[in-house]
Amino acid sequence: MLVPFSKCSSWRKEECVCTGASRGHSEIDKIIPAKMGYDEVLEHLGGFGRYQKKIYVLLCLPAISCAFHKLAGVFLLATPDYRCRLPFEIGNNVTYELPPDVLAMAYPMDSLSKKYSTCSYLDANYTETYFNGGTPAKEVVNCDRWIYDRSRYESSTVTDWDMVCDRNWLRASADSLFMVGVMLGSIIFGYLSDKYGRKPIFFASLVTQVIFGVLAGLAPEFFTYTIARILVGATTSGVFLVAYVIAMEMVGPKDRLYAGVVCMMFFSVGYMLTAAFAYFIHDWRSLQIALTLPGILFLSYWWFIPESSRWLISNNRPTEAITLIQKVAKSNQVTVPSDVLDKLVEEDKAALESDKNEPKPSLLDVFKHPNLRRKALLIFFDWFVNSGTYYGLSWNTNNLGGNPLLNFVISGAVEIPAYSFLLLTLNRWGRRTILCGCMIFAGTMLLSTMFVPSDMSWLIVVLAMLGKLAITSSYGTVYVFSAEQFPTVIRNVALGAASTSARVGGILAPYFNLLGDYWQPLPLLIFGAMAFAGGLLSLLLPETHNQKLPETIADGENFGKVKTLPGEDGAERAPEEMQVLNATVEAVNEKRPAEETDAEDGKF
């Protein structure tokens, strides 16, 4: 669940930093303006005061509803056990179970799964004489109708529209297109919320989500259902991510990391609650509508949730922003000095003028420099792997064996300790250590499933859940780590591209899971191999914890390099030393004649 970098306020966007964790479970992600004038106002408002806490909790609750929609596909697209409907099975009272001797005479054996085929049956004259003969027919016929085991799922989109066998790709496409909607929504609603304000876009997204969520439950066929789900996916960006940004813009810098992680825990609660709905509601249409209707409750927020003060200031509406700040101060029983408010408006005007005069960087600037290009490609791959593995494991709980509902709940529950782990270690152990360690651990756990006997499904579940825990932690880390790798002038563009890489991973994840229809362990092995490779490759990235972050393109190119100064002591210089040295040289060169500068060009 990711917050796109476009969610940064347009005000001083170049100073945005990454302060959150997770996704998505995407995303992207938890990006908001760094230390500036408004942060000073927040200090006078009491930091994370009573008013901010109340609004923060209200804005975290929509994360639960958005989790419903992102994870609902596990149950909406659930595939129960099924078999071909045989020619003599007529009417609606046919049951899934058949005696073993009938199965042996009716279905060929699948050579890969070592089970009776579910997509073909033996071409025979199914008479009493044939069954008593004991010799199965040689010819095989492909199915055109199926019988489903309805003991666990009364109905799903799969059973209603027969999305099995050679139509199973429709299953994967439904989830994949949902993620396309998420990607488009992060772009569209990010732009709209910057242009028209956080509050109106939040409510427009919420209304759209409720309408199309109900429409998806009433869809008469697959096409209508998929279009509705794409639009619901897009609105998860408008609802959760815009709400997330409003919440984070009200939190001071020292509380922002904790506030961001706790907000993601609300998403994890919604993750687990989805299973509670599925436990009591076994019809997919009723389930889809039931998961949508709680969104109506958030319409009452119109009377409680304010517009973002940061957005009001950045859009030349300082009077409204100051009125809101004074309201917050009154609620928190504090006073904001008038000179602080005047300074806030003045800084905003100066920042807007600075933005107009600064050249706009492009993604091409990242790829023009070899070291920066190498780091960017590694980071893009990390985002792709983390997103694909996170969503792949989240949507694959039905295929692990055992109780699917219990698997699903555990998959959501492990996210809580994963986020808690980040809070305790992210600022102590370093970003690279956690990212690489968690990805390698996740890869090892998932790859280990290939050695587990098929009758030990509980061990496969344990290994998959350990992998899910680790990849959730690494997914949270990659946001912070990536933002610190890129120089300030290009950070917005580069993280936007990284977020797109994550979306591609989420879009492809359902197709990886589809391979489990042919060999059950294969999706886990693919995700494990990608996570393990990503963890090893990330060792090539420089550590950023407690380092001076790069600001210019030159800083970004030098960051992570080990340089030698010829003609002096030949000593190697750390990346942060080289930044200082380069800045010094640039300052000196500005004061010297051009010919002298050219003569010594390339010294550093």
Tab-separated table of C-alpha atoms in Angstrom, residues 312-509:
chain	number	residue	atom	x	y	z
A	312	LEU	CA	-3.699	25.941	1.967
A	313	ILE	CA	-0.403	27.760	2.496
A	314	SER	CA	1.184	26.318	-0.636
A	315	ASN	CA	-1.847	27.384	-2.701
A	316	ASN	CA	-1.813	31.015	-1.599
A	317	ARG	CA	-4.657	30.710	0.920
A	318	PRO	CA	-2.814	31.796	4.083
A	319	THR	CA	-5.856	33.340	5.792
A	320	GLU	CA	-7.705	30.010	5.854
A	321	ALA	CA	-4.543	28.225	6.989
A	322	ILE	CA	-3.984	30.645	9.867
A	323	THR	CA	-7.646	30.326	10.919
A	324	LEU	CA	-7.238	26.548	11.038
A	325	ILE	CA	-3.955	26.806	12.960
A	326	GLN	CA	-5.614	29.042	15.536
A	327	LYS	CA	-8.483	26.532	15.858
A	328	VAL	CA	-5.983	23.768	16.544
A	329	ALA	CA	-4.155	25.964	19.069
A	330	LYS	CA	-7.404	26.670	20.897
A	331	SER	CA	-8.258	22.947	21.040
A	332	ASN	CA	-4.768	22.157	22.376
A	333	GLN	CA	-4.958	25.100	24.799
A	334	VAL	CA	-1.793	26.714	23.456
A	335	THR	CA	-0.947	29.951	21.648
A	336	VAL	CA	0.981	30.419	18.429
A	337	PRO	CA	2.862	33.743	18.361
A	338	SER	CA	1.798	36.051	15.540
A	339	ASP	CA	5.404	36.521	14.380
A	340	VAL	CA	5.645	32.757	13.769
A	341	LEU	CA	2.551	32.885	11.544
A	342	ASP	CA	3.896	35.922	9.669
A	343	LYS	CA	7.199	34.133	9.120
A	344	LEU	CA	5.337	31.095	7.812
A	345	VAL	CA	3.603	33.147	5.108
A	346	GLU	CA	6.832	34.937	4.158
A	347	GLU	CA	8.753	31.676	3.833
A	348	ASP	CA	6.030	30.294	1.630
A	349	LYS	CA	6.255	33.225	-0.757
A	350	ALA	CA	10.029	32.859	-0.933
A	351	ALA	CA	9.734	29.114	-1.526
A	352	LEU	CA	7.257	29.620	-4.358
A	353	GLU	CA	9.583	32.103	-6.037
A	354	SER	CA	12.466	29.670	-5.647
A	355	ASP	CA	10.405	26.875	-7.221
A	356	LYS	CA	9.631	29.061	-10.252
A	357	ASN	CA	13.286	29.836	-10.889
A	358	GLU	CA	14.680	26.320	-10.397
A	359	PRO	CA	15.086	24.048	-13.431
A	360	LYS	CA	12.900	20.947	-13.335
A	361	PRO	CA	14.956	17.730	-13.279
A	362	SER	CA	13.940	14.660	-15.262
A	363	LEU	CA	14.460	10.938	-14.871
A	364	LEU	CA	17.067	11.091	-17.631
A	365	ASP	CA	19.350	12.954	-15.236
A	366	VAL	CA	19.525	9.787	-13.127
A	367	PHE	CA	20.700	7.669	-16.054
A	368	LYS	CA	23.330	10.090	-17.352
A	369	HIS	CA	25.722	9.265	-14.513
A	370	PRO	CA	27.079	5.709	-14.082
A	371	ASN	CA	27.101	5.428	-10.284
A	372	LEU	CA	23.715	7.100	-9.930
A	373	ARG	CA	22.337	4.902	-12.725
A	374	ARG	CA	23.614	1.726	-11.060
A	375	LYS	CA	22.078	2.657	-7.719
A	376	ALA	CA	18.796	3.629	-9.344
A	377	LEU	CA	18.463	0.301	-11.176
A	378	LEU	CA	19.195	-1.609	-7.974
A	379	ILE	CA	16.604	0.425	-6.091
A	380	PHE	CA	13.983	-0.028	-8.835
A	381	PHE	CA	14.573	-3.776	-8.690
A	382	ASP	CA	14.195	-3.754	-4.902
A	383	TRP	CA	10.841	-1.996	-5.191
A	384	PHE	CA	9.682	-4.430	-7.869
A	385	VAL	CA	10.689	-7.434	-5.746
A	386	ASN	CA	9.269	-6.148	-2.471
A	387	SER	CA	5.905	-5.186	-3.953
A	388	GLY	CA	5.575	-8.335	-6.049
A	389	THR	CA	6.531	-10.610	-3.164
A	390	TYR	CA	4.371	-8.789	-0.622
A	391	TYR	CA	1.203	-8.920	-2.715
A	392	GLY	CA	2.043	-12.332	-4.135
A	393	LEU	CA	2.251	-13.858	-0.655
A	394	SER	CA	-0.830	-11.965	0.526
A	395	TRP	CA	-2.943	-13.297	-2.365
A	396	ASN	CA	-1.523	-16.828	-2.280
A	397	THR	CA	-2.843	-17.963	1.112
A	398	ASN	CA	-5.495	-20.202	-0.472
A	399	ASN	CA	-2.785	-22.293	-2.153
A	400	LEU	CA	-0.598	-23.045	0.878
A	401	GLY	CA	-2.649	-25.939	2.191
A	402	GLY	CA	-4.413	-26.204	5.522
A	403	ASN	CA	-7.145	-23.743	6.489
A	404	PRO	CA	-7.218	-20.802	4.032
A	405	LEU	CA	-8.920	-18.446	6.501
A	406	LEU	CA	-6.351	-19.173	9.203
A	407	ASN	CA	-3.516	-18.744	6.707
A	408	PHE	CA	-4.962	-15.382	5.708
A	409	VAL	CA	-5.284	-14.141	9.288
A	410	ILE	CA	-1.710	-15.183	10.099
A	411	SER	CA	-0.481	-13.451	6.947
A	412	GLY	CA	-2.019	-10.200	8.191
A	413	ALA	CA	-1.000	-10.694	11.820
A	414	VAL	CA	2.724	-11.070	11.050
A	415	GLU	CA	2.744	-7.508	9.729
A	416	ILE	CA	2.330	-6.103	13.247
A	417	PRO	CA	5.661	-7.504	14.565
A	418	ALA	CA	7.252	-6.643	11.205
A	419	TYR	CA	6.407	-2.953	11.658
A	420	SER	CA	7.322	-3.058	15.369
A	421	PHE	CA	10.709	-4.459	14.366
A	422	LEU	CA	11.276	-1.413	12.137
A	423	LEU	CA	10.433	1.005	14.925
A	424	LEU	CA	13.036	-0.626	17.159
A	425	THR	CA	15.855	-1.087	14.639
A	426	LEU	CA	15.563	1.268	11.666
A	427	ASN	CA	17.478	4.109	13.320
A	428	ARG	CA	19.891	1.802	15.149
A	429	TRP	CA	21.105	-0.901	12.810
A	430	GLY	CA	21.162	1.029	9.561
A	431	ARG	CA	18.962	0.851	6.475
A	432	ARG	CA	21.095	-1.428	4.294
A	433	THR	CA	21.582	-4.004	7.052
A	434	ILE	CA	17.839	-4.344	7.611
A	435	LEU	CA	16.905	-4.267	3.922
A	436	CYS	CA	19.460	-6.871	2.869
A	437	GLY	CA	18.995	-9.032	5.935
A	438	CYS	CA	15.197	-9.124	5.663
A	439	MET	CA	15.185	-9.805	1.919
A	440	ILE	CA	17.762	-12.601	2.198
A	441	PHE	CA	15.894	-14.111	5.147
A	442	ALA	CA	12.581	-13.935	3.252
A	443	GLY	CA	14.178	-15.534	0.203
A	444	THR	CA	15.713	-18.318	2.290
A	445	MET	CA	12.393	-19.134	3.982
A	446	LEU	CA	10.461	-19.214	0.702
A	447	LEU	CA	13.083	-21.252	-1.144
A	448	SER	CA	13.129	-23.748	1.742
A	449	THR	CA	9.546	-24.738	0.927
A	450	MET	CA	10.824	-26.815	-2.007
A	451	PHE	CA	12.314	-29.299	0.473
A	452	VAL	CA	9.117	-29.726	2.498
A	453	PRO	CA	7.121	-32.932	1.849
A	454	SER	CA	3.683	-32.278	0.380
A	455	ASP	CA	1.948	-33.848	3.381
A	456	MET	CA	3.517	-31.285	5.770
A	457	SER	CA	1.425	-28.306	4.754
A	458	TRP	CA	1.771	-26.754	8.231
A	459	LEU	CA	5.526	-26.359	7.700
A	460	ILE	CA	4.968	-24.724	4.299
A	461	VAL	CA	2.604	-22.256	5.990
A	462	VAL	CA	5.166	-21.495	8.725
A	463	LEU	CA	7.957	-20.851	6.207
A	464	ALA	CA	5.695	-18.724	3.976
A	465	MET	CA	4.569	-16.621	6.955
A	466	LEU	CA	8.160	-16.059	8.101
A	467	GLY	CA	8.905	-14.928	4.562
A	468	LYS	CA	5.890	-12.601	4.664
A	469	LEU	CA	7.039	-11.097	7.972
A	470	ALA	CA	10.527	-10.416	6.612
A	471	ILE	CA	9.363	-8.972	3.281
A	472	THR	CA	6.974	-6.635	5.109
A	473	SER	CA	9.903	-5.251	7.092
A	474	SER	CA	12.074	-4.886	4.011
A	475	TYR	CA	9.232	-3.216	2.119
A	476	GLY	CA	8.987	-0.627	4.884
A	477	THR	CA	12.740	-0.094	4.852
A	478	VAL	CA	13.079	0.379	1.099
A	479	TYR	CA	11.011	3.589	1.256
A	480	VAL	CA	13.353	5.268	3.700
A	481	PHE	CA	16.499	3.830	2.124
A	482	SER	CA	15.536	4.879	-1.410
A	483	ALA	CA	14.685	8.452	-0.456
A	484	GLU	CA	18.088	8.820	1.177
A	485	GLN	CA	19.976	7.419	-1.838
A	486	PHE	CA	18.776	9.994	-4.360
A	487	PRO	CA	19.929	13.627	-4.328
A	488	THR	CA	17.410	16.256	-3.284
A	489	VAL	CA	17.034	17.812	-6.736
A	490	ILE	CA	15.979	14.525	-8.324
A	491	ARG	CA	14.372	12.727	-5.363
A	492	ASN	CA	10.779	13.386	-6.396
A	493	VAL	CA	11.225	12.075	-9.944
A	494	ALA	CA	13.360	9.089	-8.944
A	495	LEU	CA	10.992	7.907	-6.227
A	496	GLY	CA	8.084	8.301	-8.619
A	497	ALA	CA	9.853	5.891	-10.976
A	498	ALA	CA	10.603	3.534	-8.067
A	499	SER	CA	6.925	3.575	-7.104
A	500	THR	CA	6.021	2.645	-10.675
A	501	SER	CA	8.440	-0.306	-10.450
A	502	ALA	CA	6.591	-1.436	-7.331
A	503	ARG	CA	3.285	-1.246	-9.165
A	504	VAL	CA	4.663	-3.428	-11.956
A	505	GLY	CA	5.605	-6.009	-9.332
A	506	GLY	CA	2.073	-5.955	-7.949
A	507	ILE	CA	0.586	-6.236	-11.435
A	508	LEU	CA	2.666	-9.337	-12.256
A	509	ALA	CA	2.226	-11.055	-8.867
